[in-house]
Coordinates of C-alpha atoms and ligand atoms in Angstrom, one line a residue:
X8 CA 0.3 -12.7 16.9
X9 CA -2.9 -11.5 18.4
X10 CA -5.4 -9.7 16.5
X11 CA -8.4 -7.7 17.3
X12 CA -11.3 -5.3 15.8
X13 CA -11.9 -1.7 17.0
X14 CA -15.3 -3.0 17.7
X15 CA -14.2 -4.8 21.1
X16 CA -12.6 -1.8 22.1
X17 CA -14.6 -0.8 26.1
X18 CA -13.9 2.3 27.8
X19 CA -12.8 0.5 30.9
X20 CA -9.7 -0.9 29.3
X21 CA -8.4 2.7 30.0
X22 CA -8.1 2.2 33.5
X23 CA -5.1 0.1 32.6
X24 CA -3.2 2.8 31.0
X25 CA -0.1 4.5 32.1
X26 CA -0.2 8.6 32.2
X27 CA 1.7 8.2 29.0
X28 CA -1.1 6.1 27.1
X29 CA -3.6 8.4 28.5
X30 CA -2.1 11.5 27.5
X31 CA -1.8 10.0 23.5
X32 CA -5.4 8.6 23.8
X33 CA -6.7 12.1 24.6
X34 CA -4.5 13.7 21.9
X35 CA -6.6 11.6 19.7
X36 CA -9.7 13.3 17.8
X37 CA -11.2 10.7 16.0
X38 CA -13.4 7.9 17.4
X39 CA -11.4 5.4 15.6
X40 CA -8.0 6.4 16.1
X41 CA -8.6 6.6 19.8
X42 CA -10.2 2.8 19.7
X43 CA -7.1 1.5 17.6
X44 CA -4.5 3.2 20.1
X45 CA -6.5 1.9 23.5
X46 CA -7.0 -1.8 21.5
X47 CA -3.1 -2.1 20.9
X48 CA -2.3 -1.0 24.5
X49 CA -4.5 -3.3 25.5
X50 CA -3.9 -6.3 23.9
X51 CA -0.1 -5.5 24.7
X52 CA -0.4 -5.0 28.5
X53 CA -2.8 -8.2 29.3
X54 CA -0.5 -10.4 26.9
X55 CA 2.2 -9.8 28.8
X56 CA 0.6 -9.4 32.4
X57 CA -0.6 -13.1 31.6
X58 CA 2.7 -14.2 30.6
X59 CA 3.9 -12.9 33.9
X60 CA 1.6 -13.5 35.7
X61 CA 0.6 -9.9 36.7
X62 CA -2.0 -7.5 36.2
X63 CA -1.8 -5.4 33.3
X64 CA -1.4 -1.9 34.6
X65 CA 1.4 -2.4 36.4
X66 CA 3.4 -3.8 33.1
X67 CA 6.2 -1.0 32.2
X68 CA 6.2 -0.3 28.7
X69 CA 8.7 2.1 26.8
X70 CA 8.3 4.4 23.5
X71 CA 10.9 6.6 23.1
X72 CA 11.1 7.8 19.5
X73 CA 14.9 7.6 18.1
X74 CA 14.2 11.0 16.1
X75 CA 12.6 12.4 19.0
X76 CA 12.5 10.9 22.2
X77 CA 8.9 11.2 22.5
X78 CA 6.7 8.3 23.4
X79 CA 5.1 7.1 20.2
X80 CA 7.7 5.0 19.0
X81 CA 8.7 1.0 19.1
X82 CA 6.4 -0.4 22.0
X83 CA 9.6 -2.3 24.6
X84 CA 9.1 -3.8 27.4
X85 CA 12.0 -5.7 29.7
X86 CA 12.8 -9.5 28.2
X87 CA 10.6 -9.7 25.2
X88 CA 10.2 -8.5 21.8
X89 CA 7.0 -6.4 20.5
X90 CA 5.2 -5.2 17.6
X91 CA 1.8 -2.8 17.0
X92 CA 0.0 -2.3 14.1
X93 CA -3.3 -0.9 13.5
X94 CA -5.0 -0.3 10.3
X95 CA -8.9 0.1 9.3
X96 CA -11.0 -1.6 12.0
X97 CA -8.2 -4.5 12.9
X98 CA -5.2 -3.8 15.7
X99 CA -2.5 -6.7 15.6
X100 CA -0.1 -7.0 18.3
X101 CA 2.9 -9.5 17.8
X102 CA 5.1 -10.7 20.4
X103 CA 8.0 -12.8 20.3
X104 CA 11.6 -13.7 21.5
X105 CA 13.3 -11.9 18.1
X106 CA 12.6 -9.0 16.7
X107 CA 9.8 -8.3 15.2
X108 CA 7.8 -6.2 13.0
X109 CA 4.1 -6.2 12.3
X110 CA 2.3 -4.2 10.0
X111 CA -1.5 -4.1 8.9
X112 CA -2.9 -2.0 5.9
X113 CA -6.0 -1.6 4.7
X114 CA -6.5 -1.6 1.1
X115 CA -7.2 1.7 -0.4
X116 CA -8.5 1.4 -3.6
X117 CA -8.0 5.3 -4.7
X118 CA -4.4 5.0 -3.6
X119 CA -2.0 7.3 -5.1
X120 CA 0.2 4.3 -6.2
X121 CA 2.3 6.1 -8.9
X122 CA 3.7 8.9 -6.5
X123 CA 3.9 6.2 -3.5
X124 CA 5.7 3.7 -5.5
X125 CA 8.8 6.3 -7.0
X126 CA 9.2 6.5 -3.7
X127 CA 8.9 3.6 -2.2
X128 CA 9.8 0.5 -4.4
X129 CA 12.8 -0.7 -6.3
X130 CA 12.9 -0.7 -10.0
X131 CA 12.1 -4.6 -10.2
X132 CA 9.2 -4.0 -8.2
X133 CA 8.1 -0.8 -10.1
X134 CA 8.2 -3.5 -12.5
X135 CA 6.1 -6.2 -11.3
X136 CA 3.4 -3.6 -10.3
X137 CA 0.3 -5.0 -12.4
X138 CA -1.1 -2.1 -14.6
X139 CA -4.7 -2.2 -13.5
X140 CA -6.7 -4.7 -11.4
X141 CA -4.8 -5.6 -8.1
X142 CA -2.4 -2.5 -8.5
X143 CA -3.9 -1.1 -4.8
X144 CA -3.6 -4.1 -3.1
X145 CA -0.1 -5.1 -5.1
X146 CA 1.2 -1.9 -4.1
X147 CA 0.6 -2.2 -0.5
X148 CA 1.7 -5.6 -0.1
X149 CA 5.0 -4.6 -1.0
X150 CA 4.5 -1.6 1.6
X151 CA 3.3 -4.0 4.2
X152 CA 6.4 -5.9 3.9
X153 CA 8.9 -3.3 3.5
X154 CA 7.3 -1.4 7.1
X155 CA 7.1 -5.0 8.8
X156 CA 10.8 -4.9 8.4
X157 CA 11.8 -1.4 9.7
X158 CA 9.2 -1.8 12.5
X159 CA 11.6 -5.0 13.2
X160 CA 14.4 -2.8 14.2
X161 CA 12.6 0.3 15.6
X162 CA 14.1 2.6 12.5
X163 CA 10.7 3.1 10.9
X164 CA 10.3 5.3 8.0
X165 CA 13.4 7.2 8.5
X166 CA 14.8 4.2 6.5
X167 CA 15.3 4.1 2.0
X168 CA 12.2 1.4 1.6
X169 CA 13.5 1.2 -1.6
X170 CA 16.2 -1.0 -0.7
X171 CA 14.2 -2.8 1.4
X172 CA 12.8 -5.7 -1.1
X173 CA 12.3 -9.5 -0.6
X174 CA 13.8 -10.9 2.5
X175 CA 16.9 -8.6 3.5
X176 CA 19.7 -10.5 5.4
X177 CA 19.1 -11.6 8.5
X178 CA 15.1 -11.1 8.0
X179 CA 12.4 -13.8 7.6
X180 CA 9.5 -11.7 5.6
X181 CA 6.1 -13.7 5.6
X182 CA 3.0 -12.0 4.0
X183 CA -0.4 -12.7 6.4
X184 CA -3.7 -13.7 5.5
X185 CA -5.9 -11.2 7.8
X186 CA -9.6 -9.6 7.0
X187 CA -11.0 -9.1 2.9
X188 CA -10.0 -5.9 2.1
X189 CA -6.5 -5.7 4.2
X190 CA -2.9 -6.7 3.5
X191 CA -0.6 -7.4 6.1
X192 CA 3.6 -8.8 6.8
X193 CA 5.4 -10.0 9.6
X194 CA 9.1 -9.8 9.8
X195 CA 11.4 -11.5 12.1
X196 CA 15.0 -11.0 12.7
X197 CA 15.9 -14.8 12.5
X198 CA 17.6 -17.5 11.0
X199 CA 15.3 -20.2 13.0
X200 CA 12.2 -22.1 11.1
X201 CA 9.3 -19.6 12.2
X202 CA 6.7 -21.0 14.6
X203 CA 4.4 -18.5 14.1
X204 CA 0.5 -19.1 15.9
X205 CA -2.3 -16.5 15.4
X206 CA -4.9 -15.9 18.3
X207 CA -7.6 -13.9 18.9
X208 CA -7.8 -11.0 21.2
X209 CA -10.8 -11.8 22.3
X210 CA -9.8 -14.6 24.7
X211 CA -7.8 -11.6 26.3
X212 CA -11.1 -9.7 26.8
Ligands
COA330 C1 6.4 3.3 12.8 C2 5.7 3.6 11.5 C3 6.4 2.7 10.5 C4 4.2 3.2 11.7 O1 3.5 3.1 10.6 P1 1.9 3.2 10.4 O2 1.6 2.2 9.3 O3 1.5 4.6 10.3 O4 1.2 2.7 11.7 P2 1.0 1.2 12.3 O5 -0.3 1.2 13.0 O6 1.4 0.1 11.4 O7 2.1 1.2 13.5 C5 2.0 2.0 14.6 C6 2.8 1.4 15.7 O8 4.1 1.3 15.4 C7 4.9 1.4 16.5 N1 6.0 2.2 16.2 C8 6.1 3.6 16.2 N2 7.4 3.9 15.8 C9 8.0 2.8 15.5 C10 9.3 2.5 15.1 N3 10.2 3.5 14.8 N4 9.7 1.2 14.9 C11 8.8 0.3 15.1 N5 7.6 0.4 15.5 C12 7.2 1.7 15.8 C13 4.1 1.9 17.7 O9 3.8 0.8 18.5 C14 2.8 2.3 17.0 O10 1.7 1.9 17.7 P3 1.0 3.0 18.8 O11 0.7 4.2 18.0 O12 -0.3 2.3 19.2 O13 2.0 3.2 19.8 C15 5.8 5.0 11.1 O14 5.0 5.8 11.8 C16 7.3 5.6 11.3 O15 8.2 5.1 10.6 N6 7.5 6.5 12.1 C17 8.8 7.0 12.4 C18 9.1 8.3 11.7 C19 8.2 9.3 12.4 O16 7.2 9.7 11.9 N7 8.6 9.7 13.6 C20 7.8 10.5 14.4 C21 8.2 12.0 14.4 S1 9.6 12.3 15.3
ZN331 ZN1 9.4 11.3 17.3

């Protein structure tokens, strides 16, 4: 798992993009959702030009949505497994030999839990939603999880979360320790013991 903060983010990393990447960074309005998008490409394309020993604009990476075929859906590339998340001011990129789902939330205190949760979570987890303090962040730790999952398999959203709970079969679920203020889960399609190492992006930059 690598992670890194928006504010590492340099305009020249775009000279690394495919005409795919660069199309989707432009689409972008805000500052912040431009820096998160470029970060993740980023951190993917020089993880993987190190691991093979290339340089990072000529790795081939694939998005095509399963509802739509456009390119902003699972991050592939050839021989290894991949996951994005971005969230807030932290990008996390995993990368493994399974697959794998990342995903990052910031904490939003104002959250419309009740509405989200219906929807969302099953009844035992409606449940064990705390009433007041921690409701936020207990909320969107189960959110975290249940997205790390369908991110695993590239299905995303289009999947019941409510069905989604604890560690489905076949799935090792882990909650992360990441910045104050953020939640984030890591699931891996796996029966192995998990040997799961955290780095920096900033070696990569
Ligand atoms: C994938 C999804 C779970 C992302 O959730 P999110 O919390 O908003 O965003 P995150 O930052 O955690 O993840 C975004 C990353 O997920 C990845 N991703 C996109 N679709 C994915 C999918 N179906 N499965 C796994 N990963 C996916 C991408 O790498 C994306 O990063 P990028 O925008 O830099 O390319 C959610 O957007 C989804 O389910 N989308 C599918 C349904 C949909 O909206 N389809 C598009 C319209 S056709
Ligand atoms: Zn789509």
């Amino acid at each position: 798992m690598w992670w890194g903060r928006i504010g590492q983010v340099r305009d020249e990393f775009t000279a690394d993009l495919d005409p795919v990447e660069r199309q989707r960074l432009k689409a972008y309005v805000r500052a912040e959702d431009k820096a998160r998008f470029l970060l993740g490409c980023t951190i993917v394309r020089r993880v993987l030009a190190s691991r093979l020993s290339l340089p990072p604009a000529s790795i081939r990476l694939e998005r095509a949505c399963p509802d739509c075929g456009k390119p902003h859906g699972k991050v592939r590339s050839d021989g290894i497994e991949l996951s994005v998340t971005h969230s807030g001011k932290l990008v996390g990129v995993a990368v493994s030999d399974r697959p794998v789902g990342l995903d990052v939330e910031k904490v939003d205190p104002g959250l419309d839990v009740d509405g989200l949760a219906r929807l969302s979570l099953s009844e035992a987890e409606l449940a064990a939603l705390p009433q007041h303090d921690g409701r936020a962040r207990a909320f969107t730790t189960y959110w975290t999880r249940k997205e790390a999952v369908v991110k695993a398999t590239g299905v995303g959203l289009r999947s019941d979360l409510r069905t989604i709970t604890g560690q489905p079969d076949g799935f090792q679920v882990i909650e992360l320790e990441v910045d104050p203020g953020y939640v984030a889960a890591l699931a891996v399609v796996s029966a192995e013991p998990l040997d799961v190492r955290t780095r920096s992006a900033q070696v990569l930059i």
